[in-house]
Structure formats: C-alpha cells, structure tokens
PDB file of C-alpha atoms in Angstrom:
ATOM      1  CA  UNK A   1     -17.172 -49.311 -28.375  1.00 49.00           C
ATOM      2  CA  UNK A   2     -15.827 -47.585 -31.438  1.00 82.00           C
ATOM      3  CA  UNK A   3     -12.042 -47.352 -31.310  1.00 85.00           C
ATOM      4  CA  UNK A   4     -11.631 -44.219 -33.450  1.00 86.00           C
ATOM      5  CA  UNK A   5     -12.112 -41.615 -30.690  1.00 91.00           C
ATOM      6  CA  UNK A   6      -9.995 -43.665 -28.276  1.00 90.00           C
ATOM      7  CA  UNK A   7      -7.145 -44.060 -30.727  1.00 91.00           C
ATOM      8  CA  UNK A   8      -6.994 -40.479 -31.986  1.00 93.00           C
ATOM      9  CA  UNK A   9      -7.624 -38.679 -28.696  1.00 95.00           C
ATOM     10  CA  UNK A  10      -5.067 -40.829 -26.858  1.00 94.00           C
ATOM     11  CA  UNK A  11      -2.669 -40.038 -29.706  1.00 95.00           C
ATOM     12  CA  UNK A  12      -3.251 -36.315 -29.215  1.00 95.00           C
ATOM     13  CA  UNK A  13      -2.713 -36.579 -25.456  1.00 96.00           C
ATOM     14  CA  UNK A  14       0.451 -38.679 -25.845  1.00 96.00           C
ATOM     15  CA  UNK A  15       1.853 -36.154 -28.303  1.00 95.00           C
ATOM     16  CA  UNK A  16       1.599 -33.468 -25.654  1.00 95.00           C
ATOM     17  CA  UNK A  17       2.644 -35.585 -22.662  1.00 96.00           C
ATOM     18  CA  UNK A  18       2.997 -39.323 -23.224  1.00 95.00           C
ATOM     19  CA  UNK A  19       3.919 -40.216 -19.655  1.00 97.00           C
ATOM     20  CA  UNK A  20       0.960 -38.363 -18.130  1.00 97.00           C
ATOM     21  CA  UNK A  21      -1.332 -40.050 -20.651  1.00 96.00           C
ATOM     22  CA  UNK A  22      -0.107 -43.553 -19.782  1.00 96.00           C
ATOM     23  CA  UNK A  23      -0.127 -42.751 -16.054  1.00 97.00           C
ATOM     24  CA  UNK A  24      -3.667 -41.361 -16.058  1.00 97.00           C
ATOM     25  CA  UNK A  25      -5.064 -44.147 -18.222  1.00 96.00           C
ATOM     26  CA  UNK A  26      -3.503 -46.707 -15.875  1.00 96.00           C
ATOM     27  CA  UNK A  27      -4.830 -45.016 -12.748  1.00 96.00           C
ATOM     28  CA  UNK A  28      -8.310 -44.579 -14.228  1.00 95.00           C
ATOM     29  CA  UNK A  29      -8.290 -48.238 -15.236  1.00 94.00           C
ATOM     30  CA  UNK A  30      -7.167 -49.347 -11.769  1.00 94.00           C
ATOM     31  CA  UNK A  31      -9.960 -47.284 -10.231  1.00 94.00           C
ATOM     32  CA  UNK A  32     -12.496 -48.859 -12.579  1.00 92.00           C
ATOM     33  CA  UNK A  33     -13.348 -45.489 -14.099  1.00 90.00           C
ATOM     34  CA  UNK A  34     -13.242 -46.626 -17.682  1.00 84.00           C
ATOM     35  CA  UNK A  35     -12.529 -49.403 -20.117  1.00 84.00           C
ATOM     36  CA  UNK A  36      -8.730 -49.200 -20.147  1.00 89.00           C
ATOM     37  CA  UNK A  37      -6.500 -51.883 -21.705  1.00 89.00           C
ATOM     38  CA  UNK A  38      -5.234 -54.281 -19.035  1.00 87.00           C
ATOM     39  CA  UNK A  39      -1.562 -53.678 -19.820  1.00 89.00           C
ATOM     40  CA  UNK A  40      -1.846 -50.039 -18.785  1.00 93.00           C
ATOM     41  CA  UNK A  41      -3.217 -51.038 -15.374  1.00 93.00           C
ATOM     42  CA  UNK A  42      -0.091 -52.989 -14.360  1.00 93.00           C
ATOM     43  CA  UNK A  43       1.649 -51.431 -11.373  1.00 95.00           C
ATOM     44  CA  UNK A  44       5.035 -51.458 -13.061  1.00 96.00           C
ATOM     45  CA  UNK A  45       3.608 -49.526 -16.038  1.00 96.00           C
ATOM     46  CA  UNK A  46       1.940 -47.008 -13.724  1.00 96.00           C
ATOM     47  CA  UNK A  47       5.144 -46.681 -11.672  1.00 97.00           C
ATOM     48  CA  UNK A  48       7.391 -46.221 -14.691  1.00 97.00           C
ATOM     49  CA  UNK A  49       4.979 -43.673 -16.188  1.00 97.00           C
ATOM     50  CA  UNK A  50       4.808 -41.821 -12.851  1.00 97.00           C
ATOM     51  CA  UNK A  51       8.609 -41.687 -12.585  1.00 97.00           C
ATOM     52  CA  UNK A  52       8.994 -40.397 -16.141  1.00 97.00           C
ATOM     53  CA  UNK A  53       6.144 -37.937 -15.678  1.00 97.00           C
ATOM     54  CA  UNK A  54       7.904 -36.568 -12.571  1.00 97.00           C
ATOM     55  CA  UNK A  55      11.040 -35.969 -14.643  1.00 96.00           C
ATOM     56  CA  UNK A  56       9.022 -34.373 -17.434  1.00 94.00           C
ATOM     57  CA  UNK A  57       7.037 -32.260 -14.960  1.00 95.00           C
ATOM     58  CA  UNK A  58      10.231 -30.571 -13.787  1.00 94.00           C
ATOM     59  CA  UNK A  59      12.104 -30.515 -17.096  1.00 92.00           C
ATOM     60  CA  UNK A  60       9.162 -29.090 -18.995  1.00 88.00           C
ATOM     61  CA  UNK A  61       9.019 -26.002 -16.767  1.00 86.00           C
ATOM     62  CA  UNK A  62      12.584 -24.841 -17.460  1.00 84.00           C
ATOM     63  CA  UNK A  63      12.940 -22.498 -20.446  1.00 79.00           C
ATOM     64  CA  UNK A  64      15.122 -23.919 -23.233  1.00 82.00           C
ATOM     65  CA  UNK A  65      15.673 -27.186 -21.348  1.00 87.00           C
ATOM     66  CA  UNK A  66      12.141 -28.019 -22.469  1.00 86.00           C
ATOM     67  CA  UNK A  67      13.337 -27.679 -26.095  1.00 85.00           C
ATOM     68  CA  UNK A  68      15.951 -30.361 -25.584  1.00 90.00           C
ATOM     69  CA  UNK A  69      13.356 -32.576 -23.894  1.00 91.00           C
ATOM     70  CA  UNK A  70      10.905 -31.993 -26.762  1.00 90.00           C
ATOM     71  CA  UNK A  71      13.578 -32.720 -29.363  1.00 90.00           C
ATOM     72  CA  UNK A  72      14.347 -36.047 -27.721  1.00 92.00           C
ATOM     73  CA  UNK A  73      10.651 -36.863 -27.479  1.00 93.00           C
ATOM     74  CA  UNK A  74       9.916 -36.137 -31.131  1.00 92.00           C
ATOM     75  CA  UNK A  75      10.334 -39.862 -31.749  1.00 92.00           C
ATOM     76  CA  UNK A  76       9.319 -41.141 -28.303  1.00 94.00           C
ATOM     77  CA  UNK A  77       5.860 -39.542 -28.039  1.00 95.00           C
ATOM     78  CA  UNK A  78       4.559 -40.842 -31.395  1.00 94.00           C
ATOM     79  CA  UNK A  79       6.000 -44.302 -30.617  1.00 93.00           C
ATOM     80  CA  UNK A  80       4.205 -44.410 -27.268  1.00 94.00           C
ATOM     81  CA  UNK A  81       1.057 -43.146 -28.993  1.00 94.00           C
ATOM     82  CA  UNK A  82       1.298 -45.910 -31.586  1.00 92.00           C
ATOM     83  CA  UNK A  83       1.426 -48.505 -28.803  1.00 92.00           C
ATOM     84  CA  UNK A  84      -1.542 -46.817 -27.116  1.00 92.00           C
ATOM     85  CA  UNK A  85      -3.370 -46.872 -30.444  1.00 90.00           C
ATOM     86  CA  UNK A  86      -2.832 -50.621 -30.703  1.00 88.00           C
ATOM     87  CA  UNK A  87      -3.984 -51.167 -27.132  1.00 89.00           C
ATOM     88  CA  UNK A  88      -7.014 -48.893 -27.497  1.00 88.00           C
ATOM     89  CA  UNK A  89      -7.996 -50.644 -30.710  1.00 84.00           C
ATOM     90  CA  UNK A  90      -9.376 -53.539 -28.712  1.00 76.00           C
ATOM     91  CA  UNK A  91      -9.936 -56.846 -30.440  1.00 68.00           C
ATOM     92  CA  UNK A  92      -9.191 -55.641 -33.956  1.00 65.00           C
ATOM     93  CA  UNK A  93      -6.225 -57.080 -35.810  1.00 74.00           C
ATOM     94  CA  UNK A  94      -4.217 -56.841 -39.004  1.00 79.00           C
ATOM     95  CA  UNK A  95      -5.017 -53.776 -41.058  1.00 82.00           C
ATOM     96  CA  UNK A  96      -7.061 -52.217 -38.263  1.00 81.00           C
ATOM     97  CA  UNK A  97      -4.103 -52.444 -35.883  1.00 82.00           C
ATOM     98  CA  UNK A  98      -1.833 -50.856 -38.472  1.00 85.00           C
ATOM     99  CA  UNK A  99      -4.344 -48.054 -39.015  1.00 86.00           C
ATOM    100  CA  UNK A 100      -4.740 -47.540 -35.257  1.00 86.00           C
ATOM    101  CA  UNK A 101      -0.984 -47.336 -34.714  1.00 87.00           C
ATOM    102  CA  UNK A 102      -0.542 -44.984 -37.661  1.00 89.00           C
ATOM    103  CA  UNK A 103      -3.508 -42.817 -36.648  1.00 89.00           C
ATOM    104  CA  UNK A 104      -2.406 -42.506 -33.034  1.00 91.00           C
ATOM    105  CA  UNK A 105       1.245 -41.955 -33.955  1.00 92.00           C
ATOM    106  CA  UNK A 106       0.371 -39.389 -36.607  1.00 91.00           C
ATOM    107  CA  UNK A 107      -1.966 -37.531 -34.270  1.00 93.00           C
ATOM    108  CA  UNK A 108       0.746 -37.566 -31.597  1.00 94.00           C
ATOM    109  CA  UNK A 109       3.299 -36.200 -34.029  1.00 93.00           C
ATOM    110  CA  UNK A 110       0.911 -33.385 -34.984  1.00 93.00           C
ATOM    111  CA  UNK A 111       0.121 -32.439 -31.383  1.00 94.00           C
ATOM    112  CA  UNK A 112       3.807 -32.709 -30.468  1.00 93.00           C
ATOM    113  CA  UNK A 113       4.691 -30.349 -33.324  1.00 91.00           C
ATOM    114  CA  UNK A 114       2.074 -27.877 -32.118  1.00 92.00           C
ATOM    115  CA  UNK A 115       3.391 -28.109 -28.555  1.00 91.00           C
ATOM    116  CA  UNK A 116       7.013 -27.650 -29.636  1.00 88.00           C
ATOM    117  CA  UNK A 117       6.119 -24.763 -31.961  1.00 86.00           C
ATOM    118  CA  UNK A 118       4.138 -22.943 -29.301  1.00 86.00           C
ATOM    119  CA  UNK A 119       6.858 -23.533 -26.732  1.00 84.00           C
ATOM    120  CA  UNK A 120       9.496 -22.110 -29.063  1.00 80.00           C
ATOM    121  CA  UNK A 121       7.434 -18.935 -29.334  1.00 79.00           C
ATOM    122  CA  UNK A 122       6.715 -18.834 -25.589  1.00 79.00           C
ATOM    123  CA  UNK A 123      10.399 -19.219 -24.738  1.00 77.00           C
ATOM    124  CA  UNK A 124      11.169 -16.047 -26.672  1.00 75.00           C
ATOM    125  CA  UNK A 125       9.393 -14.192 -23.873  1.00 71.00           C
ATOM    126  CA  UNK A 126      11.815 -12.894 -21.252  1.00 68.00           C
ATOM    127  CA  UNK A 127       9.465 -14.058 -18.489  1.00 70.00           C
ATOM    128  CA  UNK A 128      10.314 -17.607 -17.270  1.00 67.00           C
ATOM    129  CA  UNK A 129       6.850 -17.909 -15.729  1.00 76.00           C
ATOM    130  CA  UNK A 130       5.324 -18.215 -19.194  1.00 81.00           C
ATOM    131  CA  UNK A 131       7.106 -21.536 -19.765  1.00 82.00           C
ATOM    132  CA  UNK A 132       5.829 -22.977 -16.494  1.00 85.00           C
ATOM    133  CA  UNK A 133       2.328 -21.651 -17.192  1.00 87.00           C
ATOM    134  CA  UNK A 134       2.327 -23.187 -20.675  1.00 87.00           C
ATOM    135  CA  UNK A 135       3.515 -26.515 -19.255  1.00 89.00           C
ATOM    136  CA  UNK A 136       0.882 -26.572 -16.505  1.00 92.00           C
ATOM    137  CA  UNK A 137      -1.802 -25.702 -19.056  1.00 93.00           C
ATOM    138  CA  UNK A 138      -0.662 -28.576 -21.267  1.00 94.00           C
ATOM    139  CA  UNK A 139      -0.734 -30.970 -18.298  1.00 95.00           C
ATOM    140  CA  UNK A 140      -4.253 -29.849 -17.416  1.00 96.00           C
ATOM    141  CA  UNK A 141      -5.481 -30.241 -21.001  1.00 96.00           C
ATOM    142  CA  UNK A 142      -3.981 -33.736 -21.205  1.00 97.00           C
ATOM    143  CA  UNK A 143      -5.729 -34.663 -17.943  1.00 96.00           C
ATOM    144  CA  UNK A 144      -9.060 -33.368 -19.267  1.00 97.00           C
ATOM    145  CA  UNK A 145      -8.729 -35.249 -22.558  1.00 97.00           C
ATOM    146  CA  UNK A 146      -7.670 -38.490 -20.826  1.00 96.00           C
ATOM    147  CA  UNK A 147     -10.575 -38.201 -18.364  1.00 96.00           C
ATOM    148  CA  UNK A 148     -12.889 -37.772 -21.346  1.00 96.00           C
ATOM    149  CA  UNK A 149     -11.289 -40.731 -23.136  1.00 94.00           C
ATOM    150  CA  UNK A 150     -12.414 -43.085 -20.372  1.00 93.00           C
ATOM    151  CA  UNK A 151     -15.827 -41.471 -19.818  1.00 93.00           C
ATOM    152  CA  UNK A 152     -16.919 -39.803 -23.080  1.00 94.00           C
ATOM    153  CA  UNK A 153     -14.633 -40.865 -25.960  1.00 93.00           C
ATOM    154  CA  UNK A 154     -16.357 -38.823 -28.669  1.00 95.00           C
ATOM    155  CA  UNK A 155     -16.153 -35.698 -26.507  1.00 96.00           C
ATOM    156  CA  UNK A 156     -12.444 -36.451 -26.006  1.00 95.00           C
ATOM    157  CA  UNK A 157     -11.957 -36.619 -29.764  1.00 95.00           C
ATOM    158  CA  UNK A 158     -13.847 -33.347 -30.252  1.00 96.00           C
ATOM    159  CA  UNK A 159     -11.782 -31.572 -27.594  1.00 97.00           C
ATOM    160  CA  UNK A 160      -8.490 -33.015 -28.901  1.00 96.00           C
ATOM    161  CA  UNK A 161      -9.269 -32.062 -32.505  1.00 95.00           C
ATOM    162  CA  UNK A 162     -10.353 -28.572 -31.449  1.00 96.00           C
ATOM    163  CA  UNK A 163      -7.180 -28.085 -29.418  1.00 96.00           C
ATOM    164  CA  UNK A 164      -5.077 -29.253 -32.356  1.00 95.00           C
ATOM    165  CA  UNK A 165      -6.724 -26.733 -34.704  1.00 95.00           C
ATOM    166  CA  UNK A 166      -6.473 -23.922 -32.133  1.00 94.00           C
ATOM    167  CA  UNK A 167      -2.803 -24.782 -31.617  1.00 91.00           C
ATOM    168  CA  UNK A 168      -2.088 -24.628 -35.338  1.00 91.00           C
ATOM    169  CA  UNK A 169      -3.804 -21.235 -35.605  1.00 93.00           C
ATOM    170  CA  UNK A 170      -1.893 -19.931 -32.565  1.00 89.00           C
ATOM    171  CA  UNK A 171       1.432 -21.091 -33.983  1.00 85.00           C
ATOM    172  CA  UNK A 172       0.743 -19.273 -37.205  1.00 87.00           C
ATOM    173  CA  UNK A 173      -0.278 -16.081 -35.389  1.00 87.00           C
ATOM    174  CA  UNK A 174       2.664 -16.144 -32.954  1.00 81.00           C
ATOM    175  CA  UNK A 175       5.284 -16.801 -35.581  1.00 76.00           C
ATOM    176  CA  UNK A 176       3.871 -14.069 -37.833  1.00 84.00           C
ATOM    177  CA  UNK A 177       4.042 -11.625 -34.908  1.00 81.00           C
ATOM    178  CA  UNK A 178       7.600 -12.691 -34.122  1.00 75.00           C
ATOM    179  CA  UNK A 179       8.664 -12.265 -37.751  1.00 79.00           C
ATOM    180  CA  UNK A 180       6.983  -8.863 -37.936  1.00 81.00           C
ATOM    181  CA  UNK A 181       8.700  -7.724 -34.746  1.00 76.00           C
ATOM    182  CA  UNK A 182      12.021  -9.097 -35.984  1.00 75.00           C
ATOM    183  CA  UNK A 183      11.642  -7.362 -39.339  1.00 76.00           C
ATOM    184  CA  UNK A 184      10.704  -4.121 -37.556  1.00 70.00           C
ATOM    185  CA  UNK A 185      13.716  -4.226 -35.250  1.00 66.00           C
ATOM    186  CA  UNK A 186      16.133  -5.059 -38.067  1.00 63.00           C
ATOM    187  CA  UNK A 187      14.741  -2.151 -40.117  1.00 59.00           C
ATOM    188  CA  UNK A 188      15.523   0.240 -37.212  1.00 61.00           C
ATOM    189  CA  UNK A 189      19.073  -1.032 -36.794  1.00 56.00           C
ATOM    190  CA  UNK A 190      21.504   1.250 -38.721  1.00 57.00           C
TER     191      UNK A 190
END
C-alpha cells in the first residue's frame, strides 16, 4: 500500500487532535479494521491516548483555555504526527522515513495552525457554545479522516487536503471580517 495518503492524512488528523488520532488508529487496529502499525495497537498506547484525549476533550471546549492548550500543543501535535508518519511509512527506511516524518509533521503543523486560527476567531464570539461546537466538529472530522485512513487512504487524503484548504479560506475570511468590524468600530469612537 502506498504510504503517501497514510502519512499525510494522519498528519492532518494529528494536527487537529493528536490524541484522538492515536486512540482511533489503535482501536481500529485492535478491531482488525485496517492495516495499523503494531505499536499503536498496544494497550498502554491506547490507554495513554484515551486519557490524554479525555483531558483534551474537556479543555478544548472551554473558551480561551483552548488557546493555552493549543499553544502548548504547537510542538506536541507535529511531533506526534512525525512519529505517526514514520510508523505509517511501513517498511521504508532512510530518506523515505525522513520524508514521511517531515511530511506528516509539516501537514500537522499546517492543520494545527488552521485549527488555532479558526479557534481564535471563534472565541471572539460572545457565545461560549461556539467553542464547544467547533471542538465537537473538529473531533468528528478527525474521526472521519481516521476511519478513512484505515479503509480508504486516498479518500482520507482527499478529505484532509480539502479540509485544510477550506480552513485556510475560512481563516482569511474570518480575520478580514474581524478587521473590518474593528476598523468600523474604531472609526465610530470619538
């Protein structure tokens, strides 16, 4: 099986929620629902990922606390993605491993930046429900991409790449709207 869609789509998913990605890959592997690297199927890996996902599940729903969590995970998510990239790369070695780690880590950094940028805009809303809704949507999208990784890797890559592009466009639109509103309110202030 070609490693490219596995490496890049797992990188995207880990950039949004690394612990859910590791947890779901491990569970899918344990259930025999896909060709998942053996290391991810270990119970201690699944347990640790589940514990960290539980913390992230709660933390990620609290406005502004999610910013602190995201700031801390700016380095953690790409690092986890790089490890996933190596594991998903299969039997390749040397240069291919380096490319897989870099590709997965870079994709994770990009999707993490999109997530953090969108969350910053969402948190400007006075409604705390928007943060929880955004977080639940992210969790659902990660679950869909991970399910596709183990069943239809090229579809996973297509969905992940599409979501990355949509996220970049949304960030641009939201931040332009915020700047326009800010400029409009400062122009009205005497």
